[in-house]
Amino acid sequence: MLEVIEKVPLKEKPDWVLVYGDTNSTPAGALAAVKLHTPLAHVEAGLRSFNWRMPEEINRVLTDHASDLLFAPTEKAAQNLKREGIPEERIHLVGDIMYDATLYNGQKAEAESRILEKLLLQPKNYILATVHRAENTDDPARLHVILKALAEVHQEMPVVFPVHPRARKAAERFGLVHLLESVVAIEPVGYLDMVMLEKKACLIATDSGGVQKEAFFYRVPCVTLREETEWVELVELGWNRIIPPFSVDAIANGIKSSLRDFLHFDGAPYGDGHAASKIIQYLTMRY
């Protein structure tokens, strides 16, 4: 990956290299920039789950400490960077560009998506589930617990499950396909259809970092099927509940109780929807 990424800045000679998030391409892009002595900026900097078993956590920390500018989406993220000794002049609290995108694409999905009609779904009368993290899909016990719990919940409320290719292959490998058949398991959908499914769900159960935030942006309760989250603000505000995928009953009962007893507080931890323009402003100031 590094060898391929290096070709782009070598050819284009950019003023900045911007990397986003915490996937494996993020530290690869960061290393390419550092090796080529090109200024590096990290968008979505400072997030921490404090779980070093997660590849994403390693990617975040390495990228942050290699970057010249760090664009933090939340105050907690900015504080994490300061505690790690990163100079304050390199840290900028700009908000979350995902919120910018959500404001735009939520309206677009309403106008263009027909996924609810296709699946014969009624708004606020189904649960949306997503599972893709290797820690869940590659562990047969955890995957069994998750799928069994979703199948149990489906008996009371439809569970729509766009099945990630990794999860489907794992279900086949571990002999769990029958559990996929116990929910509304569908093929992965395009972005706007996913946005519409998120907006109109009564609850979302997920192990995705991005979907947790989108649930909050669309004001949909969320249950996170992990042991921790980097988006601690959502837990503190009551929009997100963490349920580690170790017990079928814990997940099923947690989802059901979240539907019945959902308590939340208003807040705006991710900015005002203008993070992208602030990032551009900082980049042009430094150039």
CSV table of C-alpha atoms in Angstrom, one decimal:
chain,number,residue,atom,x,y,z
A,1,MET,CA,0.0,0.0,0.0
A,2,LEU,CA,2.8,2.4,0.9
A,3,GLU,CA,4.6,1.9,-2.4
A,4,VAL,CA,1.4,2.7,-4.3
A,5,ILE,CA,0.5,5.7,-2.2
A,6,GLU,CA,4.0,7.3,-2.5
A,7,LYS,CA,3.5,7.6,-6.2
A,8,VAL,CA,0.8,10.2,-5.8
A,9,PRO,CA,2.7,12.9,-3.8
A,10,LEU,CA,5.8,12.2,-5.9
A,11,LYS,CA,3.9,13.0,-9.0
A,12,GLU,CA,1.6,15.8,-7.8
A,13,LYS,CA,3.9,17.6,-5.4
A,14,PRO,CA,1.1,18.7,-3.0
A,15,ASP,CA,1.3,21.4,-0.5
A,16,TRP,CA,-0.3,19.2,2.1
A,17,VAL,CA,-1.2,15.5,2.5
A,18,LEU,CA,-4.5,15.0,4.3
A,19,VAL,CA,-5.3,11.7,5.8
A,20,TYR,CA,-8.6,10.8,7.5
A,21,GLY,CA,-9.7,8.5,10.2
A,22,ASP,CA,-8.1,5.3,11.3
A,23,THR,CA,-8.1,2.7,8.5
A,24,ASN,CA,-4.9,1.0,7.4
A,25,SER,CA,-4.6,3.5,4.5
A,26,THR,CA,-4.3,6.4,7.1
A,27,PRO,CA,-0.9,5.5,8.6
A,28,ALA,CA,0.3,4.4,5.1
A,29,GLY,CA,-0.6,7.9,3.7
A,30,ALA,CA,1.0,9.5,6.8
A,31,LEU,CA,4.3,7.5,6.4
A,32,ALA,CA,4.4,8.4,2.7
A,33,ALA,CA,4.1,12.1,3.5
A,34,VAL,CA,6.7,12.0,6.2
A,35,LYS,CA,9.2,10.1,4.1
A,36,LEU,CA,8.8,12.7,1.3
A,37,HIS,CA,9.0,15.6,3.7
A,38,THR,CA,5.5,16.8,2.7
A,39,PRO,CA,3.4,18.6,5.4
A,40,LEU,CA,0.9,16.2,6.9
A,41,ALA,CA,-2.6,16.9,8.4
A,42,HIS,CA,-4.8,14.3,10.1
A,43,VAL,CA,-8.6,14.9,10.0
A,44,GLU,CA,-10.5,13.2,12.9
A,45,ALA,CA,-7.4,13.3,15.1
A,46,GLY,CA,-7.3,12.5,18.8
A,47,LEU,CA,-9.9,9.8,19.0
A,48,ARG,CA,-9.0,7.1,21.5
A,49,SER,CA,-10.7,3.8,22.5
A,50,PHE,CA,-7.7,3.0,24.8
A,51,ASN,CA,-7.8,-0.6,23.4
A,52,TRP,CA,-4.5,-1.5,21.9
A,53,ARG,CA,-5.9,-4.7,20.6
A,54,MET,CA,-7.7,-2.7,18.0
A,55,PRO,CA,-5.7,-2.0,14.8
A,56,GLU,CA,-7.5,1.3,14.5
A,57,GLU,CA,-6.2,2.5,17.8
A,58,ILE,CA,-2.6,1.9,16.7
A,59,ASN,CA,-3.3,3.6,13.4
A,60,ARG,CA,-4.8,6.7,15.2
A,61,VAL,CA,-1.9,7.2,17.6
A,62,LEU,CA,0.9,6.7,15.0
A,63,THR,CA,-0.8,9.1,12.6
A,64,ASP,CA,-1.4,11.7,15.2
A,65,HIS,CA,2.2,11.8,16.3
A,66,ALA,CA,3.5,12.0,12.8
A,67,SER,CA,1.2,14.9,11.8
A,68,ASP,CA,2.0,18.6,11.5
A,69,LEU,CA,-1.6,19.7,11.9
A,70,LEU,CA,-4.3,17.7,13.9
A,71,PHE,CA,-7.9,18.5,13.3
A,72,ALA,CA,-9.9,17.2,16.3
A,73,PRO,CA,-13.6,16.6,16.0
A,74,THR,CA,-14.4,17.0,19.7
A,75,GLU,CA,-13.1,18.7,22.8
A,76,LYS,CA,-12.3,15.3,24.3
A,77,ALA,CA,-10.2,14.4,21.2
A,78,ALA,CA,-8.3,17.6,21.5
A,79,GLN,CA,-7.6,16.9,25.2
A,80,ASN,CA,-6.3,13.4,24.4
A,81,LEU,CA,-3.7,14.9,22.1
A,82,LYS,CA,-2.6,17.5,24.6
A,83,ARG,CA,-2.2,14.8,27.3
A,84,GLU,CA,0.0,12.8,24.9
A,85,GLY,CA,2.4,15.8,24.6
A,86,ILE,CA,1.5,17.1,21.2
A,87,PRO,CA,2.1,20.9,21.0
A,88,GLU,CA,-1.1,22.9,21.3
A,89,GLU,CA,-0.3,25.0,18.2
A,90,ARG,CA,-0.6,21.9,16.1
A,91,ILE,CA,-4.1,21.0,17.5
A,92,HIS,CA,-7.3,22.6,16.1
A,93,LEU,CA,-10.8,21.8,17.3
A,94,VAL,CA,-12.9,22.1,14.1
A,95,GLY,CA,-15.8,19.8,14.6
A,96,ASP,CA,-16.6,16.7,12.6
A,97,ILE,CA,-16.7,16.8,8.8
A,98,MET,CA,-19.0,13.8,9.0
A,99,TYR,CA,-21.6,16.1,10.4
A,100,ASP,CA,-21.1,18.4,7.4
A,101,ALA,CA,-21.7,15.4,5.1
A,102,THR,CA,-24.7,14.2,7.1
A,103,LEU,CA,-26.5,17.5,6.8
A,104,TYR,CA,-26.1,17.4,3.0
A,105,ASN,CA,-26.7,13.7,2.3
A,106,GLY,CA,-29.6,13.4,4.7
A,107,GLN,CA,-31.7,15.7,2.5
A,108,LYS,CA,-30.4,14.0,-0.7
A,109,ALA,CA,-31.4,10.6,0.6
A,110,GLU,CA,-34.9,11.7,1.3
A,111,ALA,CA,-35.2,12.9,-2.3
A,112,GLU,CA,-33.5,10.0,-4.1
A,113,SER,CA,-33.6,6.8,-2.0
A,114,ARG,CA,-36.4,4.2,-2.4
A,115,ILE,CA,-34.9,1.5,-0.2
A,116,LEU,CA,-37.8,1.6,2.3
A,117,GLU,CA,-40.4,1.0,-0.5
A,118,LYS,CA,-38.2,-1.8,-1.9
A,119,LEU,CA,-37.9,-3.6,1.4
A,120,LEU,CA,-41.6,-2.9,2.4
A,121,LEU,CA,-40.4,-1.1,5.5
A,122,GLN,CA,-42.4,1.3,7.6
A,123,PRO,CA,-40.5,4.3,9.1
A,124,LYS,CA,-39.6,3.8,12.8
A,125,ASN,CA,-40.8,0.2,12.7
A,126,TYR,CA,-37.6,-1.7,12.3
A,127,ILE,CA,-34.1,-2.0,13.8
A,128,LEU,CA,-31.0,-1.5,11.6
A,129,ALA,CA,-28.0,-3.7,12.3
A,130,THR,CA,-24.5,-3.7,10.9
A,131,VAL,CA,-21.5,-5.9,11.8
A,132,HIS,CA,-18.1,-5.7,10.1
A,133,ARG,CA,-15.2,-5.4,12.6
A,134,ALA,CA,-12.7,-8.2,12.5
A,135,GLU,CA,-12.9,-8.6,16.3
A,136,ASN,CA,-16.6,-9.6,15.9
A,137,THR,CA,-16.6,-11.4,12.5
A,138,ASP,CA,-13.4,-13.4,13.0
A,139,ASP,CA,-14.4,-14.7,16.5
A,140,PRO,CA,-17.0,-17.5,16.1
A,141,ALA,CA,-18.3,-17.1,19.6
A,142,ARG,CA,-18.8,-13.4,19.3
A,143,LEU,CA,-20.4,-13.6,15.9
A,144,HIS,CA,-22.7,-16.4,17.1
A,145,VAL,CA,-23.8,-14.3,20.1
A,146,ILE,CA,-24.5,-11.2,17.9
A,147,LEU,CA,-26.4,-13.1,15.2
A,148,LYS,CA,-28.4,-15.1,17.8
A,149,ALA,CA,-29.4,-12.0,19.7
A,150,LEU,CA,-30.5,-10.2,16.5
A,151,ALA,CA,-32.6,-13.2,15.5
A,152,GLU,CA,-34.2,-13.2,18.9
A,153,VAL,CA,-35.0,-9.4,18.7
A,154,HIS,CA,-36.4,-10.0,15.2
A,155,GLN,CA,-39.2,-12.0,16.7
A,156,GLU,CA,-40.6,-8.8,18.2
A,157,MET,CA,-39.3,-6.1,15.8
A,158,PRO,CA,-38.0,-6.5,12.2
A,159,VAL,CA,-34.2,-6.4,12.1
A,160,VAL,CA,-32.8,-5.2,8.8
A,161,PHE,CA,-29.2,-6.4,8.4
A,162,PRO,CA,-27.1,-5.3,5.3
A,163,VAL,CA,-24.5,-8.1,5.6
A,164,HIS,CA,-20.9,-7.0,5.1
A,165,PRO,CA,-18.9,-9.4,2.9
A,166,ARG,CA,-16.6,-10.2,5.8
A,167,ALA,CA,-19.6,-11.1,8.1
A,168,ARG,CA,-21.2,-13.2,5.4
A,169,LYS,CA,-18.0,-15.2,4.7
A,170,ALA,CA,-17.5,-15.7,8.5
A,171,ALA,CA,-21.1,-16.9,8.9
A,172,GLU,CA,-20.6,-19.4,6.2
A,173,ARG,CA,-17.3,-20.5,7.6
A,174,PHE,CA,-18.6,-20.9,11.1
A,175,GLY,CA,-21.9,-22.5,10.1
A,176,LEU,CA,-24.1,-19.6,11.2
A,177,VAL,CA,-25.9,-18.9,7.9
A,178,HIS,CA,-29.2,-20.1,9.4
A,179,LEU,CA,-29.1,-17.1,11.8
A,180,LEU,CA,-28.8,-14.7,8.9
A,181,GLU,CA,-32.0,-16.3,7.6
A,182,SER,CA,-33.7,-15.4,10.8
A,183,VAL,CA,-33.5,-11.7,10.2
A,184,VAL,CA,-34.0,-9.4,7.1
A,185,ALA,CA,-30.5,-10.1,5.8
A,186,ILE,CA,-29.8,-8.0,2.6
A,187,GLU,CA,-26.8,-7.3,0.4
A,188,PRO,CA,-24.8,-4.2,1.2
A,189,VAL,CA,-26.5,-1.0,0.0
A,190,GLY,CA,-25.3,2.2,-1.4
A,191,TYR,CA,-24.5,5.2,0.7
A,192,LEU,CA,-27.8,7.1,0.2
A,193,ASP,CA,-29.9,4.0,0.8
A,194,MET,CA,-27.8,3.4,4.0
A,195,VAL,CA,-28.5,6.9,5.1
A,196,MET,CA,-32.2,6.4,4.6
A,197,LEU,CA,-32.2,3.1,6.5
A,198,GLU,CA,-30.4,4.9,9.4
A,199,LYS,CA,-32.7,7.9,9.4
A,200,LYS,CA,-35.9,5.9,9.5
A,201,ALA,CA,-34.8,3.2,11.9
A,202,CYS,CA,-36.2,3.1,15.5
A,203,LEU,CA,-32.8,1.9,16.7
A,204,ILE,CA,-29.4,1.0,15.3
A,205,ALA,CA,-27.3,-1.9,16.6
A,206,THR,CA,-23.7,-1.7,15.2
A,207,ASP,CA,-20.0,-2.1,15.7
A,208,SER,CA,-19.2,0.7,13.3
A,209,GLY,CA,-17.7,3.9,14.5
A,210,GLY,CA,-19.2,6.0,11.7
A,211,VAL,CA,-22.7,4.5,12.0
A,212,GLN,CA,-22.7,5.4,15.8
A,213,LYS,CA,-22.2,9.0,14.9
A,214,GLU,CA,-24.7,9.0,12.0
A,215,ALA,CA,-27.3,7.5,14.4
A,216,PHE,CA,-26.8,10.5,16.7
A,217,PHE,CA,-26.9,13.0,13.8
A,218,TYR,CA,-30.2,11.5,12.8
A,219,ARG,CA,-31.4,11.3,16.4
A,220,VAL,CA,-31.8,7.6,16.4
A,221,PRO,CA,-30.9,5.5,19.6
A,222,CYS,CA,-27.8,3.3,19.1
A,223,VAL,CA,-26.5,0.1,20.7
A,224,THR,CA,-22.8,-0.5,20.1
A,225,LEU,CA,-21.7,-4.1,19.9
A,226,ARG,CA,-18.2,-3.6,21.2
A,227,GLU,CA,-16.4,-3.3,24.5
A,228,GLU,CA,-15.7,0.4,24.1
A,229,THR,CA,-16.3,3.4,21.8
A,230,GLU,CA,-14.1,6.2,20.7
A,231,TRP,CA,-17.3,8.4,20.7
A,232,VAL,CA,-17.6,8.6,24.5
A,233,GLU,CA,-19.7,11.8,24.1
A,234,LEU,CA,-22.6,9.8,22.8
A,235,VAL,CA,-22.6,7.5,25.8
A,236,GLU,CA,-22.5,10.4,28.1
A,237,LEU,CA,-25.4,12.1,26.3
A,238,GLY,CA,-27.5,8.8,26.5
A,239,TRP,CA,-27.7,8.3,22.7
A,240,ASN,CA,-25.4,5.3,22.7
A,241,ARG,CA,-25.3,2.2,24.9
A,242,ILE,CA,-22.3,-0.1,24.9
A,243,ILE,CA,-23.1,-3.8,25.1
A,244,PRO,CA,-20.0,-6.2,24.7
A,245,PRO,CA,-20.9,-9.1,22.4
A,246,PHE,CA,-20.5,-11.9,25.0
A,247,SER,CA,-24.1,-12.7,25.9
A,248,VAL,CA,-27.1,-13.3,23.8
A,249,ASP,CA,-29.4,-12.2,26.6
A,250,ALA,CA,-27.4,-9.1,27.3
A,251,ILE,CA,-27.6,-7.9,23.7
A,252,ALA,CA,-31.2,-8.9,23.1
A,253,ASN,CA,-32.4,-7.4,26.4
A,254,GLY,CA,-30.3,-4.3,25.9
A,255,ILE,CA,-31.8,-3.6,22.5
A,256,LYS,CA,-35.3,-4.2,23.8
A,257,SER,CA,-34.8,-2.0,26.9
A,258,SER,CA,-33.3,0.8,24.7
A,259,LEU,CA,-36.5,0.8,22.7
A,260,ARG,CA,-38.6,1.0,25.8
A,261,ASP,CA,-36.6,3.2,28.1
A,262,PHE,CA,-34.6,5.4,25.9
A,263,LEU,CA,-33.3,8.5,27.9
A,264,HIS,CA,-31.2,11.1,26.3
A,265,PHE,CA,-29.9,14.6,26.6
A,266,ASP,CA,-29.4,17.2,23.9
A,267,GLY,CA,-25.9,18.3,22.9
A,268,ALA,CA,-23.8,19.3,20.0
A,269,PRO,CA,-20.3,17.8,20.6
A,270,TYR,CA,-19.4,17.6,16.9
A,271,GLY,CA,-19.5,21.2,15.9
A,272,ASP,CA,-21.8,23.3,13.8
A,273,GLY,CA,-21.6,21.5,10.4
A,274,HIS,CA,-18.8,23.7,9.0
A,275,ALA,CA,-15.7,21.6,9.9
A,276,ALA,CA,-14.5,21.4,6.3
A,277,SER,CA,-14.4,25.1,5.8
A,278,LYS,CA,-12.4,25.5,9.0
A,279,ILE,CA,-9.9,22.9,7.9
A,280,ILE,CA,-9.4,24.7,4.6
A,281,GLN,CA,-8.9,27.9,6.5
A,282,TYR,CA,-6.1,26.4,8.7
A,283,LEU,CA,-4.4,24.8,5.8
A,284,THR,CA,-4.3,28.0,3.8
A,285,MET,CA,-3.1,30.0,6.8
A,286,ARG,CA,-0.1,27.6,7.2
A,287,TYR,CA,0.8,27.5,3.5
